[in-house]
PDB file of C-alpha atoms in Angstrom:
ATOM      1  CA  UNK R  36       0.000   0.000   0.000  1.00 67.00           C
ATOM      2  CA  UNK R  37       3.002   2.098   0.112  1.00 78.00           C
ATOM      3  CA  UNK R  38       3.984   2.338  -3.508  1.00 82.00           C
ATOM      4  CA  UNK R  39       3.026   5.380  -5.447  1.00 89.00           C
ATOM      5  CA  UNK R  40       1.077   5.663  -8.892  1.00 90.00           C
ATOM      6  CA  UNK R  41       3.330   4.831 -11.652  1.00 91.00           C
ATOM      7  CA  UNK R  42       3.067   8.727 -13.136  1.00 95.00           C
ATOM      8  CA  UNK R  43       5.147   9.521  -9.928  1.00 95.00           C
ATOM      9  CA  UNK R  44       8.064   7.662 -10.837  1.00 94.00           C
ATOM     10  CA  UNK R  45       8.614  10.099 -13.714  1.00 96.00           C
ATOM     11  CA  UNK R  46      10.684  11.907 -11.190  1.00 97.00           C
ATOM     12  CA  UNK R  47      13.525   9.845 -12.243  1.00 96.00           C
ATOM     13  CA  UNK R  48      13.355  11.988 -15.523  1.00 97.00           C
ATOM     14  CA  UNK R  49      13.900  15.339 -12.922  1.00 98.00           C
ATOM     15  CA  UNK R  50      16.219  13.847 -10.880  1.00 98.00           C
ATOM     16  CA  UNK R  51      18.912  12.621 -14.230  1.00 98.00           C
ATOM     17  CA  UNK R  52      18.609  15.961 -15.600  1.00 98.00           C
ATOM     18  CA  UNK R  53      19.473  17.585 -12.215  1.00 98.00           C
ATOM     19  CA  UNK R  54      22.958  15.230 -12.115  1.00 98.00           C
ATOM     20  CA  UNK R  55      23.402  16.072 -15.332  1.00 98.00           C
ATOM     21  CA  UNK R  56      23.316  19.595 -14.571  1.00 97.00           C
ATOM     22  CA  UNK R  57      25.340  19.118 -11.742  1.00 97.00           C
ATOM     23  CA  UNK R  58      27.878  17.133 -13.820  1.00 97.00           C
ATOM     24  CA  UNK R  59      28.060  20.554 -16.666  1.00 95.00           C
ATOM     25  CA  UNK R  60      28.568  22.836 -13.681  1.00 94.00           C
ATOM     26  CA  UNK R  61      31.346  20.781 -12.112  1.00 94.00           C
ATOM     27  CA  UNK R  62      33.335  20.677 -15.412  1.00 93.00           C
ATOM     28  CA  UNK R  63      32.894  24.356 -15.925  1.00 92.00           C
ATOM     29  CA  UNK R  64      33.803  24.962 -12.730  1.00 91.00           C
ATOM     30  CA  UNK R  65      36.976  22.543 -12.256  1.00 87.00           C
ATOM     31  CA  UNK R  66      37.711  23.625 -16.046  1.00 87.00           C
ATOM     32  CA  UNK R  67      36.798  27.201 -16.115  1.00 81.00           C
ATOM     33  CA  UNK R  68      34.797  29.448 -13.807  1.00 68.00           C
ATOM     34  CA  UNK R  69      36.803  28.929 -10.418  1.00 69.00           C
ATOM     35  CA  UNK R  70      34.769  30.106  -7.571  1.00 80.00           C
ATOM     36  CA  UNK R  71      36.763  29.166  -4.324  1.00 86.00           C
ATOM     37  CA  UNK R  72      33.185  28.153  -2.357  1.00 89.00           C
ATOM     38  CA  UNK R  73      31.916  26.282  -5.580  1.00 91.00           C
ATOM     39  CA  UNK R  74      34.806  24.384  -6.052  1.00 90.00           C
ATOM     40  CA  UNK R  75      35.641  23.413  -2.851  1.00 92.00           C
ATOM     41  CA  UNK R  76      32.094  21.934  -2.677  1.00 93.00           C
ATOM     42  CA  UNK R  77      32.658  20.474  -5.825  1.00 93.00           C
ATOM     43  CA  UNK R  78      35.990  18.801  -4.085  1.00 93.00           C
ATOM     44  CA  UNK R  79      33.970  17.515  -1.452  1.00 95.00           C
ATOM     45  CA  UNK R  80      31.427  15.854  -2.846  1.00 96.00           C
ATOM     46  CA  UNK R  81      32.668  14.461  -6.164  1.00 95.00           C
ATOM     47  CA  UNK R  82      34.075  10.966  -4.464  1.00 97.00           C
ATOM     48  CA  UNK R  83      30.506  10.410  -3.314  1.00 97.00           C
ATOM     49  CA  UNK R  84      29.018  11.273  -5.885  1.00 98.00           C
ATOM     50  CA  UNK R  85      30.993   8.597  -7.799  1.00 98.00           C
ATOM     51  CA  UNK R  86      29.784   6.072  -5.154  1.00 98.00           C
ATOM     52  CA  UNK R  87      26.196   7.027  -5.936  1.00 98.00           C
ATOM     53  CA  UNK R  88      26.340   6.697  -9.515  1.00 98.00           C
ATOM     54  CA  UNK R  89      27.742   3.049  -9.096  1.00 98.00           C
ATOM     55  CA  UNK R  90      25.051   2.441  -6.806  1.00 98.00           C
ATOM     56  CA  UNK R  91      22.421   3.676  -8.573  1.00 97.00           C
ATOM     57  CA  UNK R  92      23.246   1.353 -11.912  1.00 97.00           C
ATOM     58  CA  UNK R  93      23.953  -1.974  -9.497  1.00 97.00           C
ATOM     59  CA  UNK R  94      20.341  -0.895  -7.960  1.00 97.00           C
ATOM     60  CA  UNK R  95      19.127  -0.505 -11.730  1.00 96.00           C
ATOM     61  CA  UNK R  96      20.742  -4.047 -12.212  1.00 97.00           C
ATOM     62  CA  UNK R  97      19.713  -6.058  -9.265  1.00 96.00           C
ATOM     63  CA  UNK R  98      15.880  -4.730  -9.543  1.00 93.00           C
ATOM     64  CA  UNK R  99      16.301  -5.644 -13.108  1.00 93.00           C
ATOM     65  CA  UNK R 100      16.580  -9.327 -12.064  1.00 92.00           C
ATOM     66  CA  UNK R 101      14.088  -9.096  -8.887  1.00 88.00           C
ATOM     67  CA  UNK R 102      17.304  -9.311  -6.190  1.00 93.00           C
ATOM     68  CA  UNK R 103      14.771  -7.874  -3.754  1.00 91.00           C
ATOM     69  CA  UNK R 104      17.141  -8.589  -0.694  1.00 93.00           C
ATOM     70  CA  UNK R 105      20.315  -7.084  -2.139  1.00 95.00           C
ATOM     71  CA  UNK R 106      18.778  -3.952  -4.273  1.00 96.00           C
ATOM     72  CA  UNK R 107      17.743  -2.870  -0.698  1.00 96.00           C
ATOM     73  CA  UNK R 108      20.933  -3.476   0.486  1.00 97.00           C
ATOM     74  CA  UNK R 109      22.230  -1.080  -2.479  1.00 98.00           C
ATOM     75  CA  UNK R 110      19.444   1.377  -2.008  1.00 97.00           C
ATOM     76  CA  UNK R 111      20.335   1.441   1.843  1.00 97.00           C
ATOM     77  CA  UNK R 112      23.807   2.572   0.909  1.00 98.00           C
ATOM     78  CA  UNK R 113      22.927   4.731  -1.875  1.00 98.00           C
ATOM     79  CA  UNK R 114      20.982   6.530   0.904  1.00 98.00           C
ATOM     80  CA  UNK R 115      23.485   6.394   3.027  1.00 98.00           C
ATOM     81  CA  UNK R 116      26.195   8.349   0.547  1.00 98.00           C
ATOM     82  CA  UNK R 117      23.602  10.336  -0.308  1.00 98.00           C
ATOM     83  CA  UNK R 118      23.400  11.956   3.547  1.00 97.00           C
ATOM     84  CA  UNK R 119      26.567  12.011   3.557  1.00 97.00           C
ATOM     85  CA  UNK R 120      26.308  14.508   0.071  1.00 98.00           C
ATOM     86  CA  UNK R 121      23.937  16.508   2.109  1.00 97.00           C
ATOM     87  CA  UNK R 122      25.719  16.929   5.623  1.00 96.00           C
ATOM     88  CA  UNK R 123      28.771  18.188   3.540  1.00 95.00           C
ATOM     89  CA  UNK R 124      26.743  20.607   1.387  1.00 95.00           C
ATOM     90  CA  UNK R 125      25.298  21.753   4.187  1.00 92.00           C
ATOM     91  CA  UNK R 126      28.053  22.230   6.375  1.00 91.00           C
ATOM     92  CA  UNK R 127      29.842  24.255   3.130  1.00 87.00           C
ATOM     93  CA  UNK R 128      30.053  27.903   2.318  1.00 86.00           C
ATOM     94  CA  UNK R 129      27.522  29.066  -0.667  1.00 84.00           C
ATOM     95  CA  UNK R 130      28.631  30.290  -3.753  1.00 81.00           C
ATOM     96  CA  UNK R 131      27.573  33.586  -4.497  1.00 79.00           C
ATOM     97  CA  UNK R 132      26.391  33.065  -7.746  1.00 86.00           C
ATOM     98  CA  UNK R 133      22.801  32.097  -7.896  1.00 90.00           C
ATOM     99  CA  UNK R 134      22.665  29.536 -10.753  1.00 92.00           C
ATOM    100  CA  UNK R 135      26.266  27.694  -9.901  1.00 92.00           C
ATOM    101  CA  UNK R 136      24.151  27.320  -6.261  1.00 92.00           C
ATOM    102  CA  UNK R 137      21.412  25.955  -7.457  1.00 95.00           C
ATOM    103  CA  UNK R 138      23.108  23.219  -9.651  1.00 96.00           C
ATOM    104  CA  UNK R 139      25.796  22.011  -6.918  1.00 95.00           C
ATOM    105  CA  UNK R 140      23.030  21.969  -4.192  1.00 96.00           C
ATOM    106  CA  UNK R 141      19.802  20.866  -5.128  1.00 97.00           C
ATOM    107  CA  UNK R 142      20.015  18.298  -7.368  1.00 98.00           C
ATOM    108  CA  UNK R 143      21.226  16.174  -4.378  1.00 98.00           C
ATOM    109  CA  UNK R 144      18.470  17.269  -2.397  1.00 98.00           C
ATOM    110  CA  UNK R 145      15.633  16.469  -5.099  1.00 98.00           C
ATOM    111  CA  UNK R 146      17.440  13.190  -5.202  1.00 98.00           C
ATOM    112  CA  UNK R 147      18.151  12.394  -1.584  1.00 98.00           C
ATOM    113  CA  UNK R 148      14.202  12.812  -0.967  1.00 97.00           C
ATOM    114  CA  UNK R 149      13.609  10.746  -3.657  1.00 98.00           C
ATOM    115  CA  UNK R 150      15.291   7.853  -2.062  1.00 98.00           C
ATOM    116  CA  UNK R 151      14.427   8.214   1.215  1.00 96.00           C
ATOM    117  CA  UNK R 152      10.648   7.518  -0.154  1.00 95.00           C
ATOM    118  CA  UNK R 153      12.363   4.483  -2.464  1.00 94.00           C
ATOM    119  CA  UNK R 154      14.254   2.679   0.642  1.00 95.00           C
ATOM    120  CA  UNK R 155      10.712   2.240   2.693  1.00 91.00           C
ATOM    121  CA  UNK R 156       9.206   1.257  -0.746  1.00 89.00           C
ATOM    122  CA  UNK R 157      11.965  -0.896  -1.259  1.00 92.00           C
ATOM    123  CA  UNK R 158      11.561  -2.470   2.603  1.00 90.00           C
ATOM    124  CA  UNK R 159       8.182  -2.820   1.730  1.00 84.00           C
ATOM    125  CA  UNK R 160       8.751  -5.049  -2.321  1.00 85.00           C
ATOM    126  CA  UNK R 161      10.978  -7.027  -0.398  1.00 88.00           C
ATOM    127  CA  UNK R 162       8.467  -7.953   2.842  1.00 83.00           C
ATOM    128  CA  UNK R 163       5.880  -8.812  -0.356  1.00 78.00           C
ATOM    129  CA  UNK R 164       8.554 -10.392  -2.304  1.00 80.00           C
ATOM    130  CA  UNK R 165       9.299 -12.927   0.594  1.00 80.00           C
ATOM    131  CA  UNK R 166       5.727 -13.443   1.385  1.00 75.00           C
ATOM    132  CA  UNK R 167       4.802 -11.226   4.718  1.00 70.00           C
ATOM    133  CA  UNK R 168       1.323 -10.754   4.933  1.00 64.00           C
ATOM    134  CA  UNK R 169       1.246  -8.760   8.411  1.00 60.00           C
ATOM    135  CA  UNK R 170       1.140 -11.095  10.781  1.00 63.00           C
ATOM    136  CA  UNK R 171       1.773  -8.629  13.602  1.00 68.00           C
ATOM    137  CA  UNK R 172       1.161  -5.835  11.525  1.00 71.00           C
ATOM    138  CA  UNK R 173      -1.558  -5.320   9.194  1.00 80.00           C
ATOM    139  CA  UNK R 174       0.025  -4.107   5.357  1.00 80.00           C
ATOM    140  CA  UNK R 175      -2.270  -1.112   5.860  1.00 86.00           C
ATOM    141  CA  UNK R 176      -1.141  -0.585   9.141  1.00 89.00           C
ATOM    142  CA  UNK R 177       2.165  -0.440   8.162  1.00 86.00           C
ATOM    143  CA  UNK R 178       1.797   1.647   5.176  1.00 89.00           C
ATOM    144  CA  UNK R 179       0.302   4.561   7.247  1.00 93.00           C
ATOM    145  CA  UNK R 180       3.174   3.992  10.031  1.00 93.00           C
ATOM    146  CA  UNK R 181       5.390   4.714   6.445  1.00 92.00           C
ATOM    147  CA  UNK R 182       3.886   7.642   5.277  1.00 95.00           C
ATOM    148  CA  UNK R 183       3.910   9.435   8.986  1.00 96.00           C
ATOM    149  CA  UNK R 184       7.536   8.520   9.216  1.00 95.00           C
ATOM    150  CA  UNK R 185       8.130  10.304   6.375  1.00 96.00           C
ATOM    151  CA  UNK R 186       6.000  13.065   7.102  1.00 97.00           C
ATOM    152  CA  UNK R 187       7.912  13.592   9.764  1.00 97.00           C
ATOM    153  CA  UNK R 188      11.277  13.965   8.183  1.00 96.00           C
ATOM    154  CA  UNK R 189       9.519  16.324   5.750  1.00 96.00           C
ATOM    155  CA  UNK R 190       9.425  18.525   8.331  1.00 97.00           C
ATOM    156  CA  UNK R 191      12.749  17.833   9.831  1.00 96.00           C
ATOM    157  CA  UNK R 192      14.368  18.853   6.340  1.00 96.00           C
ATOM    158  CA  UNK R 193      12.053  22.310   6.106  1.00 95.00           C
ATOM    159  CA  UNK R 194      12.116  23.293   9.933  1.00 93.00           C
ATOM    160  CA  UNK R 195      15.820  22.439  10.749  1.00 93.00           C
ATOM    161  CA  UNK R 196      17.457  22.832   7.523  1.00 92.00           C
ATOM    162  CA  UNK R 197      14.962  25.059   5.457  1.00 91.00           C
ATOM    163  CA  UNK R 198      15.076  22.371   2.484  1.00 94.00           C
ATOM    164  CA  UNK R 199      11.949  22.933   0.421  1.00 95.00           C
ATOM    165  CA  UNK R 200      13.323  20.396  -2.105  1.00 96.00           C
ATOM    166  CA  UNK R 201      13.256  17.451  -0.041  1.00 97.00           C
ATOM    167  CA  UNK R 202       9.599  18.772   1.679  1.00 96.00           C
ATOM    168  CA  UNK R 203       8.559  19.261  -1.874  1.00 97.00           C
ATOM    169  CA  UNK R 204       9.797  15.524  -3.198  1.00 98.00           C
ATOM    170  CA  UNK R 205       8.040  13.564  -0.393  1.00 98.00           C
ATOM    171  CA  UNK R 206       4.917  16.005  -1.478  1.00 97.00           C
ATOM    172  CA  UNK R 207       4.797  14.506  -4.862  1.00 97.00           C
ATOM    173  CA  UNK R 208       5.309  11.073  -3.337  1.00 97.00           C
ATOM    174  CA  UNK R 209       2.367  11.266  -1.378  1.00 97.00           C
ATOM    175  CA  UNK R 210       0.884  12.375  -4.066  1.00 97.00           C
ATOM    176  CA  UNK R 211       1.653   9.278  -5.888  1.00 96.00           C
ATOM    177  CA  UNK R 212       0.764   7.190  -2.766  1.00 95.00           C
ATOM    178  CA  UNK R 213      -3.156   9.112  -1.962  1.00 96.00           C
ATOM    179  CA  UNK R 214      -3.953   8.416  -5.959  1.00 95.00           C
ATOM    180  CA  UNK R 215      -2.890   4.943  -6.715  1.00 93.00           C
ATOM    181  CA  UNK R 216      -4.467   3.858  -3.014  1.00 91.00           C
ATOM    182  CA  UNK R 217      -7.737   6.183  -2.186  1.00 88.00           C
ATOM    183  CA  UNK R 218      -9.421   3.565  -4.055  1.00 86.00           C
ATOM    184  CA  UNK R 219      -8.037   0.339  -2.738  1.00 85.00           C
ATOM    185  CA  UNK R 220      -7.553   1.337   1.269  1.00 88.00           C
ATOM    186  CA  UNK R 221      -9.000   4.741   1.650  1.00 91.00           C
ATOM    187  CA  UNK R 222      -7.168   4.815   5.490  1.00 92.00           C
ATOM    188  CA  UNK R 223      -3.682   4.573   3.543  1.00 94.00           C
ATOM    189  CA  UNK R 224      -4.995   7.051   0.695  1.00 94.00           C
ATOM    190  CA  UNK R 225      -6.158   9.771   3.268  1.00 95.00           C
ATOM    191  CA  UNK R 226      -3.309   9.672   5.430  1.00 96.00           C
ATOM    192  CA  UNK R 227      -1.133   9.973   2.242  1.00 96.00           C
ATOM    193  CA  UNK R 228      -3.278  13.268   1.674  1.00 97.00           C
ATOM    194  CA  UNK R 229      -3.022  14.397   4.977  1.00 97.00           C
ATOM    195  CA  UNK R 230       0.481  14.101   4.922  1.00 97.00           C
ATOM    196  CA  UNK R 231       0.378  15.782   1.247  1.00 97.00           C
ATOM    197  CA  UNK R 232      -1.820  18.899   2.985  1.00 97.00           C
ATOM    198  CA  UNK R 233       0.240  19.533   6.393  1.00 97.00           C
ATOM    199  CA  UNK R 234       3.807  19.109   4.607  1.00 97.00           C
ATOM    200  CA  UNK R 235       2.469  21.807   1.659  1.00 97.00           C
ATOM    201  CA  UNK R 236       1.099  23.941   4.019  1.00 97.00           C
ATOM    202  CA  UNK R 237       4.329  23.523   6.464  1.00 96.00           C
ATOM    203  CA  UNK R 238       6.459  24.759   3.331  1.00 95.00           C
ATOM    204  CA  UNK R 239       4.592  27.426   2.514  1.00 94.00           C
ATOM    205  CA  UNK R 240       4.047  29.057   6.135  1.00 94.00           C
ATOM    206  CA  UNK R 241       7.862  28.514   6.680  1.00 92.00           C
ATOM    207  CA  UNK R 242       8.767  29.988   2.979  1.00 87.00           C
ATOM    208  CA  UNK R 243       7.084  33.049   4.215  1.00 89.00           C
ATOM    209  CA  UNK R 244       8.220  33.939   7.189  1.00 87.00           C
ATOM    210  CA  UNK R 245      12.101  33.265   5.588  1.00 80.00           C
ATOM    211  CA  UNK R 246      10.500  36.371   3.233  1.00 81.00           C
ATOM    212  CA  UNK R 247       9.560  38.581   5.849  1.00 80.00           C
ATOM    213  CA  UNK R 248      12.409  38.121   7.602  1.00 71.00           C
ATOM    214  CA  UNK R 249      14.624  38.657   5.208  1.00 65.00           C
ATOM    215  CA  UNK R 250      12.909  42.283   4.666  1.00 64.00           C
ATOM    216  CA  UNK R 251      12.907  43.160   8.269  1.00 59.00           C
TER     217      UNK R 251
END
């Protein structure tokens, strides 16, 4: 009950041309343009970034061939190198430049939020794949315990760190969740809007009062 309508996973499409991005920027950067904030975040994060490419295609790979057990245990460390991306970028100094910014910084959050929703999803293929059917804990049950967890770090990510990207990725994955599921287990599909509603409105509230403080 956790996985989201299929349309949602067209985020993938976002998230590729955000690394790619990323990618141009580095080279122009490294090659070119040298900002000493932009490349020194470039310096920090481009041996992890390696990682998560690997990752990514052995994920791609073992999926491929329905390795439930061990494309979690790629996705888990995929995540992992991906926090690791984000504590660095922000515990770095921000380029000045606007555009060079927005490329080093948030493709990695778009993606990072991405995968946090694709690790529980993942948990939950593989407690399908392996034949769980709840026996302490109802699937629907679960699913909702899923969807407040990551409510919850929604608001982490916009509260403590001001990341809208992240906030706004776990939006469009509950999203995904409320559409494919109102119909099947409406307890699952409301929550997911719930969680849609609060986390919006949470973004929005916080966005402006960054605003007004910023003019006062």
């Amino acid at each position: 009950y956790f996985v989201p309508a299929g349309f949602t996973f067209g985020i993938w499409g976002i998230i590729y041309v955000l690394l790619i991005g990323f990618v141009i920027t580095s080279l122009v950067i490294a090659f070119g343009q040298k900002e000493a904030t932009a490349l020194n975040i470039v310096q920090k994060i481009s041996f992890p970034f390696q990682i998560t490419c690997l990752l990514n295609a052995g994920w791609i790979v073992a999926w491929h061939y329905l390795q439930l057990g061990f494309s979690l245990v790629i996705m888990i460390a995929l995540l992992v190198f991906l926090i690791k991306i984000f504590l660095r970028l922000t515990n770095s100094v921000k380029p000045i430049n606007k555009a060079v910014s927005f490329w080093l910084l948030q493709p990695f959050f778009v993606y990072l939020g991405w995968i946090s929703v694709a690790t529980i999803a993942n948990v939950t293929a593989l407690l399908v794949g392996i034949g769980w059917q709840g026996e302490a804990v109802s699937p629907i049950f679960w699913s909702i315990a899923m969807i407040c967890i990551a409510f919850l770090l929604g608001c982490i990510f916009v509260i403590r760190f001001k990341n809208y990207a992240y906030a706004f990725v776990l939006s469009w994955a509950f999203f995904g969740i409320y559409a494919k599921q109102i119909t099947d287990s409406k307890g699952v599909g409301y929550t997911a809007l719930f969680a849609l509603s609060a986390l919006l409105a949470l973004i929005i509230s916080n966005a402006i009062k960054l605003m007004q403080g910023s003019k006062n």
